[in-house]
CSV table of C-alpha atoms in Angstrom, one decimal:
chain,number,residue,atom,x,y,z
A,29,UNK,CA,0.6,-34.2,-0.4
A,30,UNK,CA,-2.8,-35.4,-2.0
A,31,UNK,CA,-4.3,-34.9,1.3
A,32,UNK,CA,-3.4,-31.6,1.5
A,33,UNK,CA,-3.8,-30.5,-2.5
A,34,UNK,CA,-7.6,-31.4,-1.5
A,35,UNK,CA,-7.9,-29.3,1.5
A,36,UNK,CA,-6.3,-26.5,0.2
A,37,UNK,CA,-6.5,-26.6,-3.8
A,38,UNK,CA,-3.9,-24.0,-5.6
A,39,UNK,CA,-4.3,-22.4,-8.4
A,40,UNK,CA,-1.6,-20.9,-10.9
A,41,UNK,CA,-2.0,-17.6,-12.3
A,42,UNK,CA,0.9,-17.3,-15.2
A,43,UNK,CA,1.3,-13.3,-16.2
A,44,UNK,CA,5.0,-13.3,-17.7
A,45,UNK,CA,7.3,-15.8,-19.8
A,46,UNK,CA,10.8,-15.8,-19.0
A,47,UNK,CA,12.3,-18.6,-20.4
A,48,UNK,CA,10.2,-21.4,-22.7
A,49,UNK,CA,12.1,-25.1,-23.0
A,50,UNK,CA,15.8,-23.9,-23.2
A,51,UNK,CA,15.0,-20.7,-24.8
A,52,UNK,CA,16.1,-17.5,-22.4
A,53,UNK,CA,13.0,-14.5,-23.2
A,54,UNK,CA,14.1,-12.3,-20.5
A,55,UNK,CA,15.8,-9.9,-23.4
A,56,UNK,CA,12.6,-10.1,-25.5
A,57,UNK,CA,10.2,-7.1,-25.1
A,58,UNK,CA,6.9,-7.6,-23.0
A,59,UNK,CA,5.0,-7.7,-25.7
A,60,UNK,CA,6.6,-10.5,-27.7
A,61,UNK,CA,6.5,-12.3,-24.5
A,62,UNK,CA,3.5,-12.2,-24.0
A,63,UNK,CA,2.3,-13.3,-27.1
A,64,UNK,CA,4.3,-15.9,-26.5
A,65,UNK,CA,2.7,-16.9,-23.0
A,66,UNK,CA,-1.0,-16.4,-25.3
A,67,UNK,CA,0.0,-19.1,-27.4
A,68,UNK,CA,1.5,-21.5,-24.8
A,69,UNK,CA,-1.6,-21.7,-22.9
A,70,UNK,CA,-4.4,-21.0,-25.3
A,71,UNK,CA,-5.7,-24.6,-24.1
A,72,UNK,CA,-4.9,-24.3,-20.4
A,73,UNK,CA,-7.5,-25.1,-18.1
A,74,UNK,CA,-8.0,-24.8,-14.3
A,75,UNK,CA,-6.1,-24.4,-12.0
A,76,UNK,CA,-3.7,-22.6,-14.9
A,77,UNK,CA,-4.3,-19.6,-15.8
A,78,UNK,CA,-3.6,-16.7,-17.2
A,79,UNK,CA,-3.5,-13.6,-16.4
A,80,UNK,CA,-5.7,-11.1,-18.0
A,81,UNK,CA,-4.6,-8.0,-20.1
A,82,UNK,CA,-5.4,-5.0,-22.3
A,83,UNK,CA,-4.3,-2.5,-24.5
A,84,UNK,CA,-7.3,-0.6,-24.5
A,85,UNK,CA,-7.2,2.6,-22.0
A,86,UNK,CA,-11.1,2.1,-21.4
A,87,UNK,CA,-11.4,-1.5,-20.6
A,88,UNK,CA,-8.2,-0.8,-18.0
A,89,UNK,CA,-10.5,1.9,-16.4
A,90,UNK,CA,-13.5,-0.8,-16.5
A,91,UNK,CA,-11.5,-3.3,-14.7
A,92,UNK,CA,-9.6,-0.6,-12.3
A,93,UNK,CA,-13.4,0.3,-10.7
A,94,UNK,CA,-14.6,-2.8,-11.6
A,95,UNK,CA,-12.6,-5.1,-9.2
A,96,UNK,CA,-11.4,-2.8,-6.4
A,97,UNK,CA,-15.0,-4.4,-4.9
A,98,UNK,CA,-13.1,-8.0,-5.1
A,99,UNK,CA,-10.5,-6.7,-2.7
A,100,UNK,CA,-8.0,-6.0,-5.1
A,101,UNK,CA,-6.0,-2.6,-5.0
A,102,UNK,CA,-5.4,-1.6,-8.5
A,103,UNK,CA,-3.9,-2.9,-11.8
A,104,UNK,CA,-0.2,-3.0,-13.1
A,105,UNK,CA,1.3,-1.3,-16.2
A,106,UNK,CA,3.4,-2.7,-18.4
A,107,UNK,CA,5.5,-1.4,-21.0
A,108,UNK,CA,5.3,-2.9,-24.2
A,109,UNK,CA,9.0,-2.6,-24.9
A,110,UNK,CA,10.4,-3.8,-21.3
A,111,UNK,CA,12.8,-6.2,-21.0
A,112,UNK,CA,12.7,-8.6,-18.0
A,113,UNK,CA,15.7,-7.1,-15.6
A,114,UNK,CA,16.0,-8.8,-12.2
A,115,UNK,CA,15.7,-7.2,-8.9
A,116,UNK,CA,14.5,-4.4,-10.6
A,117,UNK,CA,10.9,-3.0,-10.9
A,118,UNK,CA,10.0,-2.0,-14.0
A,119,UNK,CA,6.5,-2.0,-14.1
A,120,UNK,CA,3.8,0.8,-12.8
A,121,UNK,CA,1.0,-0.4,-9.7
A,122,UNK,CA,-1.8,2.0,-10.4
A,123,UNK,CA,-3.7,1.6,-7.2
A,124,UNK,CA,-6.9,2.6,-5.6
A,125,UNK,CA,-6.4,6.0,-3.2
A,126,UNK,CA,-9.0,7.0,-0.6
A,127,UNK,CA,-8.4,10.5,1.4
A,128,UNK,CA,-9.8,11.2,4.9
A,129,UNK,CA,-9.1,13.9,7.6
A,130,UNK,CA,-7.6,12.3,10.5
A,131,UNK,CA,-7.5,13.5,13.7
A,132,UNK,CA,-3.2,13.7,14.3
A,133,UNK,CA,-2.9,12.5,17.6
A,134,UNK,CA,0.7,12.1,18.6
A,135,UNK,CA,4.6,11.6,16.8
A,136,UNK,CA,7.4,9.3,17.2
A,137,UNK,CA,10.4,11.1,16.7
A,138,UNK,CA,12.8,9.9,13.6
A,139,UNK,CA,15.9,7.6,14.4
A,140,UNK,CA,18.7,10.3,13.7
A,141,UNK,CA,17.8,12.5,16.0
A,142,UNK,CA,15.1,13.6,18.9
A,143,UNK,CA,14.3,17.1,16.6
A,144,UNK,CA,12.7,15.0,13.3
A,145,UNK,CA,9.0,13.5,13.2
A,146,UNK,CA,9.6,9.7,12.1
A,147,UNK,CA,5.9,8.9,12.5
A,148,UNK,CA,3.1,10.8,13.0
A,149,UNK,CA,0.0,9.0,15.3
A,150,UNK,CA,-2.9,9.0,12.9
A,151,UNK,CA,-6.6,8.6,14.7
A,152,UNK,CA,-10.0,8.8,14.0
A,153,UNK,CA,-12.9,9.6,16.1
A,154,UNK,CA,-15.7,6.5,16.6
A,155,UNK,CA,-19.6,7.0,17.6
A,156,UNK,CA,-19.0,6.4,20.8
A,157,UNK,CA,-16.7,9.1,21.0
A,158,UNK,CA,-13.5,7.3,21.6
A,159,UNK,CA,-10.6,8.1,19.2
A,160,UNK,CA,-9.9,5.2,17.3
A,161,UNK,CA,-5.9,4.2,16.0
A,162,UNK,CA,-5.8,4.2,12.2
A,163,UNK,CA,-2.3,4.2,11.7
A,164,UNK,CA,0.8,6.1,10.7
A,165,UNK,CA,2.3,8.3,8.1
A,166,UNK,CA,6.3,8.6,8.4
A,167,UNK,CA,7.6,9.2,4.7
A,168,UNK,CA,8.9,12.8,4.5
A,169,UNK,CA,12.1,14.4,3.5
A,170,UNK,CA,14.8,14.8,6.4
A,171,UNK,CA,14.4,18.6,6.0
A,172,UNK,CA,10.4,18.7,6.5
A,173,UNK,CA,11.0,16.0,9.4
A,174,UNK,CA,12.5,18.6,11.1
A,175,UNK,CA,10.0,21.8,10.2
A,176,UNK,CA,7.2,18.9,11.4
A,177,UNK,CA,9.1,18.8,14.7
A,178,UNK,CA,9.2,22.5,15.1
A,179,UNK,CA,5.4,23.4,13.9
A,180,UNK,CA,4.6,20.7,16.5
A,181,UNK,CA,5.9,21.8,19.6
A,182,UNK,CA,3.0,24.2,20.7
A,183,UNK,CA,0.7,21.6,20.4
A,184,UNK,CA,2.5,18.9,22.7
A,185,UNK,CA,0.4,17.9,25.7
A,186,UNK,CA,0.6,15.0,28.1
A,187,UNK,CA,-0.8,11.4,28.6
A,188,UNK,CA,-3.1,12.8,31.6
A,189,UNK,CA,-5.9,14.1,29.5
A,190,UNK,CA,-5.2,12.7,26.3
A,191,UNK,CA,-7.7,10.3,24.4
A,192,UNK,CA,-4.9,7.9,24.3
A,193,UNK,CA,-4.0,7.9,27.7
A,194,UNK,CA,-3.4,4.0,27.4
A,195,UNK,CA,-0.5,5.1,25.7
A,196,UNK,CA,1.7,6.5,28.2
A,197,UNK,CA,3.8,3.3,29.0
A,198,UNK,CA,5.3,4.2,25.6
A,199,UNK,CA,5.6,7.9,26.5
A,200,UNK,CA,9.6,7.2,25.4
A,201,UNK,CA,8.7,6.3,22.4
A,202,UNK,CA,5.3,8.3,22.0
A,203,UNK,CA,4.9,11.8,22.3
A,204,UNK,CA,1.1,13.1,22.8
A,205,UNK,CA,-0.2,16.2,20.9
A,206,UNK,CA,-3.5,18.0,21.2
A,207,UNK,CA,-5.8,16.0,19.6
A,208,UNK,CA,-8.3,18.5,18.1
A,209,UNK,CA,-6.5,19.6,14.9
A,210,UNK,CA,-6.3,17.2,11.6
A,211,UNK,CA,-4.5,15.9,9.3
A,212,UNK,CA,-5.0,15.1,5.7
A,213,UNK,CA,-3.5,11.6,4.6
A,214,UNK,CA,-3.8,9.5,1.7
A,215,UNK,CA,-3.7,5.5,1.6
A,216,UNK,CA,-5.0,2.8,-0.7
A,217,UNK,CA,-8.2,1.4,0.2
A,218,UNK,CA,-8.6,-1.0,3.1
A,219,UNK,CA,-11.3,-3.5,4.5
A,220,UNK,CA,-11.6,-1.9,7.5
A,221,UNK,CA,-12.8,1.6,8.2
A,222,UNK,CA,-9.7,1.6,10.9
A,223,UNK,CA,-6.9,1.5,9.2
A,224,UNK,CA,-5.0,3.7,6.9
A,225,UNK,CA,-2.3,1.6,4.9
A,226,UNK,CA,0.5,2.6,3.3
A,227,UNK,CA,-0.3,6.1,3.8
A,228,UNK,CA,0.7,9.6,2.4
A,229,UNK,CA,0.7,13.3,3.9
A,230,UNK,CA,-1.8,15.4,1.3
């Protein structure tokens, strides 16, 4: 274990109080318990910590811009009121959003049925020309899974000439589409120019 706590040191980053000694604070408001948390580790040092916070609307937005370079992908919201209630989210992620016209490349269709997008092929064209996979976009209403389906058709093609021609020993699963047209998606930010995660349809 001492090996191993020197290889890989952890640290402990403490942003709510739930219970203190025998004392239950999951019906106390956020605020309160927070306070509380202040106060228990005023004089913590590494490799406690805790986490930092604001009520001030402009140092929020400092932080927000501020450390999206670090890697992270937003800040959480809090209400100062909220009880702690298990299994249940109660707070707000504000994340980072990028945009980008993607090339829409292809469907899967949607497990209740072979007349309803579930996916939609998202790709992007590189500088060599080839047209790169950045992902997929599948949350839509069952209704406009269907309308997709139907505004699709005249643009389904095959593998033959398609960009993505590797693609055809999914053709069951995959259907191609004319890959000239795009598509305007929303997704938080990303390392990688290539990918679009956890994206949205604009």
């Amino acid at each position: 274990m001492k090996l191993l706590a020197a290889r890989t040191p952890a640290s402990f980053v403490a942003f709510d109080l739930l219970a203190l000694d025998d004392e239950d604070f999951t019906g106390r408001p956020f605020l309160e318990r927070r306070g509380v948390l202040e106060q228990v580790l005023a004089n913590s040092a590494a490799p406690v910590h805790l986490t930092a916070a604001t009520r001030d609307r402009a140092t929020a937005g400092q932080w927000f811009r501020q450390f999206e370079g670090a890697g992270l992908d937003g800040i959480v919201a809090k209400p100062l009121d909220g009880r702690y209630q298990q299994d249940k989210r109660v707070m707000f992620k504000v994340k980072h959003e990028r945009t980008a016209d993607c090339v829409l490349a292809g469907y899967r269709v949607h497990t209740s049925g072979p007349d309803r997008i579930g996916s939609l092929l998202l790709g992007l064209y590189a500088d060599d020309g080839s047209l790169a996979n950045v992902g997929v976009v599948g949350a839509f209403p069952m209704a406009r899974r269907k309308e997709l389906f139907e505004e699709l058709q005249p643009l389904v093609t095959d593998f033959e000439n398609h960009p993505w021609a590797w693609a055809n020993q999914e053709e069951g699963t995959r259907t191609p589409r004319n890959a000239r047209a795009a598509a305007g998606v929303a997704g938080r930010t990303c390392p990688s120019p290539r990918c679009v995660p956890n994206g949205c349809w604009k």
